[in-house]
CSV table of C-alpha atoms and ligand atoms in Angstrom, one decimal:
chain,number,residue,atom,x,y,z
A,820,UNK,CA,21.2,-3.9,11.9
A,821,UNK,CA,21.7,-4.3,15.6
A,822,UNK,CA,18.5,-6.0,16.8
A,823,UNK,CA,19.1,-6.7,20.4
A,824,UNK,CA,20.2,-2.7,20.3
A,825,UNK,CA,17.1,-1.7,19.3
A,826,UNK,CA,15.3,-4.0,21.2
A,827,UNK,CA,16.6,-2.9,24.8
A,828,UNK,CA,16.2,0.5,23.2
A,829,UNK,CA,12.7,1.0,22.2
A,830,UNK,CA,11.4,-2.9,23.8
A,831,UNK,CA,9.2,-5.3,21.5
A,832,UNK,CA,7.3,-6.0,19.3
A,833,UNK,CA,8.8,-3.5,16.8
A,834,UNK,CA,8.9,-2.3,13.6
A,835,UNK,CA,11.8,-0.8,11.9
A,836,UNK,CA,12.1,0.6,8.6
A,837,UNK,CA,15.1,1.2,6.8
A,838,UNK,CA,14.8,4.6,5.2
A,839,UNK,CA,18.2,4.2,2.7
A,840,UNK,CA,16.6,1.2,1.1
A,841,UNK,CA,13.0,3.3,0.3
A,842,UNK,CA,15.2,5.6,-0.9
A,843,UNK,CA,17.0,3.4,-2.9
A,844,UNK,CA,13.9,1.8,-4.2
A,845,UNK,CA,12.2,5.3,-4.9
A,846,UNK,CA,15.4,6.3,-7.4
A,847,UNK,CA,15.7,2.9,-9.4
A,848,UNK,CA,11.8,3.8,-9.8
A,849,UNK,CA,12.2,7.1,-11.3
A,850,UNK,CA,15.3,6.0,-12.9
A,851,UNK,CA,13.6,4.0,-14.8
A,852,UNK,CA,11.1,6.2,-16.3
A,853,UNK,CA,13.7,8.8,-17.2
A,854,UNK,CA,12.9,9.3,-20.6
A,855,UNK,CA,9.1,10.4,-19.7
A,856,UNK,CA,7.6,12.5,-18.1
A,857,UNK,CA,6.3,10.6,-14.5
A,858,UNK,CA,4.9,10.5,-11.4
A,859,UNK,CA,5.3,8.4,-9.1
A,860,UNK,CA,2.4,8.3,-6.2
A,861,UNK,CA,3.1,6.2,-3.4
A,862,UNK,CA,0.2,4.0,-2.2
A,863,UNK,CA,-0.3,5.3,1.5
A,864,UNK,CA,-2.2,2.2,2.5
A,865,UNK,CA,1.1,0.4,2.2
A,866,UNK,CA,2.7,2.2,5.0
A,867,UNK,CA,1.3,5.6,6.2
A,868,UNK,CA,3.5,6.9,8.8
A,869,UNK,CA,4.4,10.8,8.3
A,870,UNK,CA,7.9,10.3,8.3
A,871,UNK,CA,7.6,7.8,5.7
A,872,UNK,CA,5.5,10.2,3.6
A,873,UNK,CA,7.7,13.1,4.4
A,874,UNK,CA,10.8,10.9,3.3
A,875,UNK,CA,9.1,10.4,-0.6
A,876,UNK,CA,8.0,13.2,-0.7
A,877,UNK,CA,11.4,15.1,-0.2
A,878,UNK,CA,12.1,12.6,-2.8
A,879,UNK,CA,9.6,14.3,-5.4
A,880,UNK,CA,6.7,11.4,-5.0
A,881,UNK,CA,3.1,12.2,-4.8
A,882,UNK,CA,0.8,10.3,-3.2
A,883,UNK,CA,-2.1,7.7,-4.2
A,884,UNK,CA,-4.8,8.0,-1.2
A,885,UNK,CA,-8.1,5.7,-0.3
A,886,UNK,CA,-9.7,8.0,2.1
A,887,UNK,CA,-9.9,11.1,3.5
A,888,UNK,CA,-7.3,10.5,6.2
A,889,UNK,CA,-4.9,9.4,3.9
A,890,UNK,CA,-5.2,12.7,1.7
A,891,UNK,CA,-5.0,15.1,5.4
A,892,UNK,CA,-1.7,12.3,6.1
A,893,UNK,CA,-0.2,13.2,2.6
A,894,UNK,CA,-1.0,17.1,2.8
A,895,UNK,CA,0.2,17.1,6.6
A,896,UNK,CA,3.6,15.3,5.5
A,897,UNK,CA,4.4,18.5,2.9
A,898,UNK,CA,3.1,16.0,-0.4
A,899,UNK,CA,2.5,18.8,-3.0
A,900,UNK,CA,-1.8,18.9,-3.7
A,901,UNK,CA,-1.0,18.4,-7.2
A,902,UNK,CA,0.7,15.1,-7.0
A,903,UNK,CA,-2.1,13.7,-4.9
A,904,UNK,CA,-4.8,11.2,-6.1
A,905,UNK,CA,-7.8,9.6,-4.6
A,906,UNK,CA,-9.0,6.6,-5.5
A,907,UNK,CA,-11.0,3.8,-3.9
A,908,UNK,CA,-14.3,2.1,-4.9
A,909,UNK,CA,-16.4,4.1,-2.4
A,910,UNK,CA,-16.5,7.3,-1.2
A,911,UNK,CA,-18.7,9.0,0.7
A,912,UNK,CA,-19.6,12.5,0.0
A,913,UNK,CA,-17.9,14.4,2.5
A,914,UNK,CA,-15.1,12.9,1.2
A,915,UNK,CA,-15.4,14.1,-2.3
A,916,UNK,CA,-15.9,17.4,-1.0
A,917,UNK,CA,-13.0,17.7,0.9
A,918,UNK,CA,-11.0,16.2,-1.8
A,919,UNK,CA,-12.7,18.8,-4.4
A,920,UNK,CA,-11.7,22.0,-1.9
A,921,UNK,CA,-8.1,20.9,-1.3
A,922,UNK,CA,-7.8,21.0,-4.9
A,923,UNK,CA,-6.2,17.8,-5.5
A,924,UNK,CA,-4.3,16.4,-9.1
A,925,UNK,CA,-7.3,14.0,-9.9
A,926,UNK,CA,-10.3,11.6,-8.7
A,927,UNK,CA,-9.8,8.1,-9.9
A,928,UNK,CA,-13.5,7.2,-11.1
A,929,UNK,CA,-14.5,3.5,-10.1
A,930,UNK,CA,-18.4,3.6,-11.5
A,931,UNK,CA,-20.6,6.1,-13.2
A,932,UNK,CA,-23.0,6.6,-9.6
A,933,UNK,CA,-20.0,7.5,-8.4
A,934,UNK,CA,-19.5,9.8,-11.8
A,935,UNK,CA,-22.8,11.7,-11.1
A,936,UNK,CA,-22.3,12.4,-7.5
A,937,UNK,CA,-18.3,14.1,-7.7
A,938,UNK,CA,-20.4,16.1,-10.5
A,939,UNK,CA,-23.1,16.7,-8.1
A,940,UNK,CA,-20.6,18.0,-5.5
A,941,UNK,CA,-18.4,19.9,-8.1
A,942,UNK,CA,-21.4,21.7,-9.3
A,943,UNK,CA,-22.9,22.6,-5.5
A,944,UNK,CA,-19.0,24.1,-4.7
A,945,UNK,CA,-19.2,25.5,-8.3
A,946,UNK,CA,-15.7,24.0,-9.2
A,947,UNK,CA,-14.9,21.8,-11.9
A,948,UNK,CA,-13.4,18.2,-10.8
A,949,UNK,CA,-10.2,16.9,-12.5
A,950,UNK,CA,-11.1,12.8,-12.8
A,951,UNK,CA,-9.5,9.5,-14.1
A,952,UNK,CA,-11.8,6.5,-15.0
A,953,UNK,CA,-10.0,3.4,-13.9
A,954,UNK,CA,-10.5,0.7,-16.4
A,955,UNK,CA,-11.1,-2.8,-15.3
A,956,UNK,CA,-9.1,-4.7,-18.0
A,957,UNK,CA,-10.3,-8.5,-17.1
A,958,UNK,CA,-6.8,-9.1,-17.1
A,959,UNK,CA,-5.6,-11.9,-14.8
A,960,UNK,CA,-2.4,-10.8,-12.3
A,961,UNK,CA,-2.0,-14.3,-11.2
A,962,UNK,CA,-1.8,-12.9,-7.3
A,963,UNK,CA,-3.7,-14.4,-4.6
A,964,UNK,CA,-7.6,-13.8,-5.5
A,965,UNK,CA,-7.7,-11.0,-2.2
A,966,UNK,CA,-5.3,-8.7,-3.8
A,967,UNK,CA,-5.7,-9.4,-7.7
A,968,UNK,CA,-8.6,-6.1,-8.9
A,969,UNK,CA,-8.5,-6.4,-12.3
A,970,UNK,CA,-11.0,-9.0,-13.5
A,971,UNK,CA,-14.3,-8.3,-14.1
A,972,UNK,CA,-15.4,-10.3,-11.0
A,973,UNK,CA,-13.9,-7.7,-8.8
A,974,UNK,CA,-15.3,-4.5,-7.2
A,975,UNK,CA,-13.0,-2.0,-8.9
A,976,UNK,CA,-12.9,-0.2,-11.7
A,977,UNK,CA,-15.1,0.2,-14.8
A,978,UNK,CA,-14.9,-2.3,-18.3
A,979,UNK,CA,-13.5,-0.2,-21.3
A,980,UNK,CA,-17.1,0.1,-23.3
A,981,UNK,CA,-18.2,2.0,-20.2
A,982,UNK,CA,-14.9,3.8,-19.4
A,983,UNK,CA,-15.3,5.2,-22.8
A,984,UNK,CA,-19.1,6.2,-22.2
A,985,UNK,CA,-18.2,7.8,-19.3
A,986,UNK,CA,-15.2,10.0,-20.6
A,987,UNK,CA,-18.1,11.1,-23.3
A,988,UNK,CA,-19.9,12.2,-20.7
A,989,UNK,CA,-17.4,14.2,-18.5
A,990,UNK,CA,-16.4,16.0,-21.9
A,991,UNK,CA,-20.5,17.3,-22.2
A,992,UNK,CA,-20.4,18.3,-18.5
A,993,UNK,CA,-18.9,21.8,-16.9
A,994,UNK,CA,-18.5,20.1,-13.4
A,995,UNK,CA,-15.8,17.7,-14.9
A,996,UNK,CA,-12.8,17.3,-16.9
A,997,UNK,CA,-10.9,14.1,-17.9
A,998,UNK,CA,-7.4,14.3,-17.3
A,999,UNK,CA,-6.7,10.8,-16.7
A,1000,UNK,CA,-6.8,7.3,-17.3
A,1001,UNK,CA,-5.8,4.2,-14.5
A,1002,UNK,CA,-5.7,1.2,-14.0
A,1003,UNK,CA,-4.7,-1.0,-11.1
A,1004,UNK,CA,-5.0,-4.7,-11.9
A,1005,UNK,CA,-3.4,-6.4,-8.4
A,1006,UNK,CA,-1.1,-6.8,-5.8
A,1007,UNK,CA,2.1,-8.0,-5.3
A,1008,UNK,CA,2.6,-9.0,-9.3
A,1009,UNK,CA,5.3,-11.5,-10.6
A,1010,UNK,CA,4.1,-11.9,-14.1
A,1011,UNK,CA,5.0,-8.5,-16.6
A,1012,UNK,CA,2.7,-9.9,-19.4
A,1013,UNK,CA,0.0,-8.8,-17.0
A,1014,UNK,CA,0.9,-5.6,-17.1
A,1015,UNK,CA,1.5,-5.5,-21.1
A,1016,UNK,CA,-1.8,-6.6,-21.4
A,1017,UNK,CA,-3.2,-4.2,-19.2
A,1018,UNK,CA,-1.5,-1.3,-20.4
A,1019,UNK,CA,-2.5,-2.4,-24.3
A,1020,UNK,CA,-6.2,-1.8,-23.5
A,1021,UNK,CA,-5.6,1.0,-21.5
A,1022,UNK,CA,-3.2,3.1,-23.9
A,1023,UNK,CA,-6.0,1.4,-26.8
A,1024,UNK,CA,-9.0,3.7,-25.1
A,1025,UNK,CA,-6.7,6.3,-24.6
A,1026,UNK,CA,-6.1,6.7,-28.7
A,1027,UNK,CA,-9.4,6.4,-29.2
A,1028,UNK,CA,-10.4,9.2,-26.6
A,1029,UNK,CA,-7.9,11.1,-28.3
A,1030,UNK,CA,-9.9,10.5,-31.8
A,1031,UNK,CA,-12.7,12.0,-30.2
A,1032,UNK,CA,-11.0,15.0,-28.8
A,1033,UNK,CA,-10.9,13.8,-25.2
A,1034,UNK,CA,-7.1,14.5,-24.6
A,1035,UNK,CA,-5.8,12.6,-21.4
A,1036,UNK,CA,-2.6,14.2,-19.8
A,1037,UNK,CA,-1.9,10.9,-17.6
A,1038,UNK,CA,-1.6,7.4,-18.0
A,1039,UNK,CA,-1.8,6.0,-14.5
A,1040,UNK,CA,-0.6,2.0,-14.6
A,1041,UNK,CA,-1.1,1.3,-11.0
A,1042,UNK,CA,1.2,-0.1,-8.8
A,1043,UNK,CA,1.1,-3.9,-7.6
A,1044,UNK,CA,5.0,-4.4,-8.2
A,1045,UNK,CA,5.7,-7.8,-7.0
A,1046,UNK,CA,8.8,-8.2,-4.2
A,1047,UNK,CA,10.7,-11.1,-2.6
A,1048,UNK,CA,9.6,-12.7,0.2
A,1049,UNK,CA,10.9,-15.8,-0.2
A,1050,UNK,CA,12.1,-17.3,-3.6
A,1051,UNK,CA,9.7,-14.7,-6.2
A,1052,UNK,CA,11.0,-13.8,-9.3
A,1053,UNK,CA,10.4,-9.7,-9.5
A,1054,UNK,CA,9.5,-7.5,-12.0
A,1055,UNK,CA,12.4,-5.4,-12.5
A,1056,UNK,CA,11.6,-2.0,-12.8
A,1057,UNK,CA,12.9,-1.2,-16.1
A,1058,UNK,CA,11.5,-4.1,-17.3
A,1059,UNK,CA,8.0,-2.8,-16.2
A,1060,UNK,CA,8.4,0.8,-17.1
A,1061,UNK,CA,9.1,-0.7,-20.7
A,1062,UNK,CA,6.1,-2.4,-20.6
A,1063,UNK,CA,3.9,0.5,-20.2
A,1064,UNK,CA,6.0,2.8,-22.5
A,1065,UNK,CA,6.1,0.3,-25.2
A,1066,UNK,CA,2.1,1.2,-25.6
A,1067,UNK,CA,3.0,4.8,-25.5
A,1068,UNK,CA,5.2,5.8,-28.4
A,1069,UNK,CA,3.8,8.9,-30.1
A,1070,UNK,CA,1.9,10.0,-27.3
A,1071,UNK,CA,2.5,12.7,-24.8
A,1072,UNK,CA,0.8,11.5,-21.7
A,1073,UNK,CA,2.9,11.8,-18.2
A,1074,UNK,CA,3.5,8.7,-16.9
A,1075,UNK,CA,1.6,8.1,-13.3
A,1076,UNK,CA,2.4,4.8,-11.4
A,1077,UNK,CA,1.4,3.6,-7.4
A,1078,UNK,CA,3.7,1.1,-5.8
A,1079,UNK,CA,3.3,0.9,-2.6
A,1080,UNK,CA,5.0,-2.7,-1.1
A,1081,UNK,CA,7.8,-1.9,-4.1
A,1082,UNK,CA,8.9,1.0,-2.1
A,1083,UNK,CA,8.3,0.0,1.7
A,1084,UNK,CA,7.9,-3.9,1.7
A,1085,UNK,CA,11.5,-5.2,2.2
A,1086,UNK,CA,12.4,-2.3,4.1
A,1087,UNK,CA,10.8,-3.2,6.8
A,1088,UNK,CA,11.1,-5.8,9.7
A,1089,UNK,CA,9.1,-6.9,13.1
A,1090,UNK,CA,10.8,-7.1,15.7
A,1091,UNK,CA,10.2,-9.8,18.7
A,1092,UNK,CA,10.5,-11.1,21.8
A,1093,UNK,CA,10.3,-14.8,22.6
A,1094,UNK,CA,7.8,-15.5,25.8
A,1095,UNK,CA,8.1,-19.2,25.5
A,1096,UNK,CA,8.7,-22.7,23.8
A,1097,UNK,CA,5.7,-25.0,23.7
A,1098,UNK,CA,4.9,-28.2,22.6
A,1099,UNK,CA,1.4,-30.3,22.2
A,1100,UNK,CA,2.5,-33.9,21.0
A,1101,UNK,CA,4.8,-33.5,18.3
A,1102,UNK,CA,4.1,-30.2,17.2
A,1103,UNK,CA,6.4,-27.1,18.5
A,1104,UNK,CA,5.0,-23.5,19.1
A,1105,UNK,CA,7.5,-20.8,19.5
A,1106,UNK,CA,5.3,-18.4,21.2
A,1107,UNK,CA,6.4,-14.5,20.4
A,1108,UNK,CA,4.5,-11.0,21.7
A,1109,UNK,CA,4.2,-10.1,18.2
A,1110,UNK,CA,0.7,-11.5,16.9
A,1111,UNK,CA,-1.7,-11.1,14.2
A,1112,UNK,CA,-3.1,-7.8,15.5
A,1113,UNK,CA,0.9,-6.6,14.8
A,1114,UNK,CA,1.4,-8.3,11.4
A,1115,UNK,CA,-2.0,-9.8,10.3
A,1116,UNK,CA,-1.0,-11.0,6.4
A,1117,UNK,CA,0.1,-14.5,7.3
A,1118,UNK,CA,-3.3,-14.7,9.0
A,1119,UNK,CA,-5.4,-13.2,6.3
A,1120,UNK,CA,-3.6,-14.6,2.9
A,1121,UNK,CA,-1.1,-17.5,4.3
A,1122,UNK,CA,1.2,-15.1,3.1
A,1123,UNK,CA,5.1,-16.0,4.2
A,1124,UNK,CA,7.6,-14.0,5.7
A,1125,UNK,CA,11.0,-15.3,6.4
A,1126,UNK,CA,12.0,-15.3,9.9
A,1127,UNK,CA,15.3,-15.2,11.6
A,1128,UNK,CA,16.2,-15.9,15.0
A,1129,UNK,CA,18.7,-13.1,16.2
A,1130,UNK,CA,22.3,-14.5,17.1
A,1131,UNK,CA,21.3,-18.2,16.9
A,1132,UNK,CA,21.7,-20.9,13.9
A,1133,UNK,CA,22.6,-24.0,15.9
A,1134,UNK,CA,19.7,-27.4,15.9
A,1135,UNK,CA,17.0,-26.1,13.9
A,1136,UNK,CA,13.9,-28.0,14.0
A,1137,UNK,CA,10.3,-27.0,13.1
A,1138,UNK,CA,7.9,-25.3,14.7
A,1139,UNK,CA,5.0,-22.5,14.2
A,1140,UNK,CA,5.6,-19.3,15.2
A,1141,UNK,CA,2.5,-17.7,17.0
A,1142,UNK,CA,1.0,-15.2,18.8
A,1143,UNK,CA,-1.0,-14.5,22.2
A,1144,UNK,CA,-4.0,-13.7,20.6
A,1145,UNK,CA,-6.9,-15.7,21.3
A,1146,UNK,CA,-7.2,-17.3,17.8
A,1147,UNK,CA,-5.6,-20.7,16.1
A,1148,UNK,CA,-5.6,-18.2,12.7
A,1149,UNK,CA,-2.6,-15.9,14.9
A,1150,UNK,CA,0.5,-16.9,13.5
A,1151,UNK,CA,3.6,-15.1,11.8
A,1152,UNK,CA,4.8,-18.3,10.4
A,1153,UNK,CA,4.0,-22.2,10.0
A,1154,UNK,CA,6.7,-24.8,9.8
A,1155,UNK,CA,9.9,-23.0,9.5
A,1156,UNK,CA,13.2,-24.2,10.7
A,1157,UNK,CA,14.1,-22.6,13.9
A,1158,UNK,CA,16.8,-22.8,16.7
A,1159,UNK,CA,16.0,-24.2,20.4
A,1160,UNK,CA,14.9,-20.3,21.7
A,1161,UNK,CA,14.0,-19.3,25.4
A,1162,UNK,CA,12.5,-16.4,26.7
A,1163,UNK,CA,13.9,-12.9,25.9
A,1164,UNK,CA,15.8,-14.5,23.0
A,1165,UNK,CA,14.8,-12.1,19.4
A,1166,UNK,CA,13.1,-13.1,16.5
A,1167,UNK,CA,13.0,-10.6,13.3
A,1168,UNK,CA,10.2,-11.0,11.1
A,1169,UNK,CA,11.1,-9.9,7.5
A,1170,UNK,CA,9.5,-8.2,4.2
A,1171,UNK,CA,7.4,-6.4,7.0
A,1172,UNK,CA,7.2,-2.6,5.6
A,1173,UNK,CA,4.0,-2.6,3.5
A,1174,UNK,CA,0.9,-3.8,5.0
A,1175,UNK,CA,2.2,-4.8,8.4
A,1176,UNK,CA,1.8,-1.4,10.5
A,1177,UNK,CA,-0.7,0.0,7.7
A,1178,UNK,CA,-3.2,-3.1,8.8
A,1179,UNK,CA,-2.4,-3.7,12.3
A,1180,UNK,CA,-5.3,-3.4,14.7
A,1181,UNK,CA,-6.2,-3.7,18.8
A,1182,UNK,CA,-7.7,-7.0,19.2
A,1183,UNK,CA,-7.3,-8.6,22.1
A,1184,UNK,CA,-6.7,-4.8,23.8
A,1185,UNK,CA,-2.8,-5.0,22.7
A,1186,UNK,CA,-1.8,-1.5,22.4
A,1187,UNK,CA,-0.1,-0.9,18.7
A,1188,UNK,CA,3.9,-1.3,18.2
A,1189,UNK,CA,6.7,1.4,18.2
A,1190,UNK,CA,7.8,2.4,15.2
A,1191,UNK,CA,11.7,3.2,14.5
A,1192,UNK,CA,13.6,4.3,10.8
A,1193,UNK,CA,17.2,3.7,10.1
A,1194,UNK,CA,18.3,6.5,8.2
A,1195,UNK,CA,22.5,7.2,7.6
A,1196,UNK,CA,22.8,4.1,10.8
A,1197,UNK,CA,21.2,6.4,13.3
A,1198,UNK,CA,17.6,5.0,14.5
A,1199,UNK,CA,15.2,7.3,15.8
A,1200,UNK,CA,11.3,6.6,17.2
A,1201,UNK,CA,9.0,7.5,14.3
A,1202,UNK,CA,5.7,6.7,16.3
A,1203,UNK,CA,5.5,5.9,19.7
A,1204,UNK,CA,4.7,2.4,21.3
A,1205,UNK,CA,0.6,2.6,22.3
A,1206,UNK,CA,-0.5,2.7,25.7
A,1207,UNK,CA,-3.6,1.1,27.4
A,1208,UNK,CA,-4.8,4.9,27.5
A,1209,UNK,CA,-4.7,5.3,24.1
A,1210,UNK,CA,-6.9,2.2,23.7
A,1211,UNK,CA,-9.7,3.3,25.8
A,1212,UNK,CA,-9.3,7.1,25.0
A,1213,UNK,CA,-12.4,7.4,22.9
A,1214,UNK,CA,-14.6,5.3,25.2
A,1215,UNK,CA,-17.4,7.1,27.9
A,1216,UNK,CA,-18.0,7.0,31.4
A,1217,UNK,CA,-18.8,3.4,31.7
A,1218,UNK,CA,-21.9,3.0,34.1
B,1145,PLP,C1,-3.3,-0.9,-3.1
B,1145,PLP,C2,-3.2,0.0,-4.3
B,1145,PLP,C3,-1.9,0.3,-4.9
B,1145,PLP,C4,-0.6,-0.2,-4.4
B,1145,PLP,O1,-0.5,-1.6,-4.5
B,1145,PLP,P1,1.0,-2.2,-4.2
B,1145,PLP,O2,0.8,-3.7,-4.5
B,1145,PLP,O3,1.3,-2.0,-2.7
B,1145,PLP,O4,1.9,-1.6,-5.1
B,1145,PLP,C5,-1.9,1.1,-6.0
B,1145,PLP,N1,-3.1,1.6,-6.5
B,1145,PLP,C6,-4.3,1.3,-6.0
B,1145,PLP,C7,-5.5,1.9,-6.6
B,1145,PLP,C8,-4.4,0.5,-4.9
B,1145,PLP,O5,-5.6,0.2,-4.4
């Protein structure tokens, strides 16, 4: 990829996404589920520009949404209504209404309150709502405590005893009907006995719901495949898709998963410029105009992306790399090795797909980052860099 192209092109900070690898990642995916049917629903939150939508969705994906404006971003992008799910641990009313009217595959169910009012609402629109129950397993991911949802100490989901009650319920009710089962245990996963385990208790309540005459058309395992950022071990994706099936034999259920970083993660990169070399005593800051409003996960979980200095390999020494925000927590990177580097030379930032745009913010008043795909070589602007009237767009007459 020609960085200092793209950078005179479309200036810094930047993100770029390579659209052959998603693709890429998309088809080993499917591939892998070939002898079943499946679904695969993309986790908007991991990345949730319409071209990247539009891209999986020409590739046959659906889409796994969180709120309301990630269901409108999956319909805009063309996604098929039948191949879209909402989940999340709260929604509000208006929500479930709008979800209910735009006829949607399924609600994933997080708690019975939550039960009673998407029956509420079906009932008041006189429609009856498709649902999933997502079980709560209390199985351990082994990912960092932020992004692991599957123990009973988290928010989400529902333990099996109650899962079951619940299905019970739906099957007495005319406002609801129980096509599916989920369960979503974590982010980035390394560790496919995790996901065994999880899918034995799941496909377990789905036999016995199927005892009782609840028949569930699809087993939804979640997403939360693992990728490399540094040294990780992944998952591959046969390897997973066996783990699930290997619970499934002699059952008909289509197979629903939600990667999100699996698809986008490691196509992405961040893109930027150096303003300056610091140093206070012995430590060394390579100060960049990305920051933590751009890219907040080192920030937020210590998480580590590699970075590369663009055209340079000579005397590398260590150093933090950090932002212009007004915060010691706004760094991309903490003792790396890098090159001696002087302003305007490039830094790329990478593993940056899936939660870097998705979570980026204004803080400090920086207008958002550009957004470019590769697709065939060619680039081309996907969203536009932010200006400062964007930022104060929504704001009133200041007296
Ligand atoms: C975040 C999330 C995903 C995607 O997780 P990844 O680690 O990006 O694959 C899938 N399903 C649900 C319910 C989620 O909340």
């Amino acid at each position: 990829m020609d960085f200092a192209k793209l950078a005179s092109k479309y200036k810094t900070p930047l993100y770029i996404y390579d659209f052959d690898y998603i693709s890429a990642q998309f088809n080993s995916l499917k591939e892998a589920f070939h002898a079943r049917k499946s679904l695969i629903c993309y986790a908007v939150k991991a990345n949730s520009n319409l071209s990247v939508l539009k891209l999986l969705g020409r590739l046959g994906a659906g889409c796994d949404c969180v709120s309301i404006g990630e269901i409108k971003r999956a319909l805009f992008a063309g996604i098929a209504k039948y191949k879209i799910i909402f989940s999340g641990v709260g929604k509000d009313d208006s929500e479930i209404e709008f979800a209910l009217r735009s006829d949607i595959l399924m609600i994933n169910i997080e708690s019975e309150a939550e039960l009673k009012r998407v029956e509420k609402i079906a009932e008041i629109l006189n429609k009856t709502a498709r649902i999933s129950i997502r079980v709560n397993p209390n199985v351990d991911a082994k990912t960092h405590p932020y992004i692991s949802t599957g123990l009973k100490k988290n928010k989400f989901g529902v333990d099996v005893d109650t899962a079951k009650k619940l299905y019970i319920y739906c099957k007495n009710s005319p406002f609801l009907e129980p096509v599916g089962i989920h369960c979503h245990i974590g982010s980035q996963i390394l560790d496919i006995a995790a996901y065994s385990e999880a899918a034995a208790i799941t496909a377990e309540l789905l036999r016995n719901l199927k005892a009782i005459e609840i028949d569930i058309k699809f087993f939804d395992a979640g997403g939360g495949l693992g990728i490399r950022y540094k040294d990780e071990i992944t998952i591959k994706p046969y390897d997973f898709a066996q783990a699930v099936l290997a619970n499934l034999s002699g059952t008909d259920v289509t197979i629903v998963c939600e990667p999100g970083r699996f698809l986008v993660g490691n196509s992405g990169y961040l893109l930027t410029k150096v303003l300056y070399e610091k140093k206070n005593g012995v430590k060394r800051f390579v100060i960049v105009d990305a920051a933590m409003n751009d890219l907040i996960r080192p920030s937020l979980y210590d998480a580590y992306h590699e970075i590369e200095a663009v055209g340079k390999s000579d005397g590398a020494a260590l150093a933090d790399v950090v932002g212009p925000i007004c915060e010691s927590g706004d760094f991309l990177a903490q003792d790396i090795m890098l090159p001696p580097l002087e302003n305007g030379d490039l830094l790329v930032v990478k593993s940056a797909g899936a939660y870097g745009f998705s979570m980026s913010g204004n803080y400090n008043s920086r207008p958002r980052a550009a957004e470019v795909a590769i697709e065939g070589g060619k680039d081309r602007l996907i969203r536009d860099r932010e200006r400062f009237e964007d930022l104060i767009r929504l704001e009133k007459e200041y007296l």
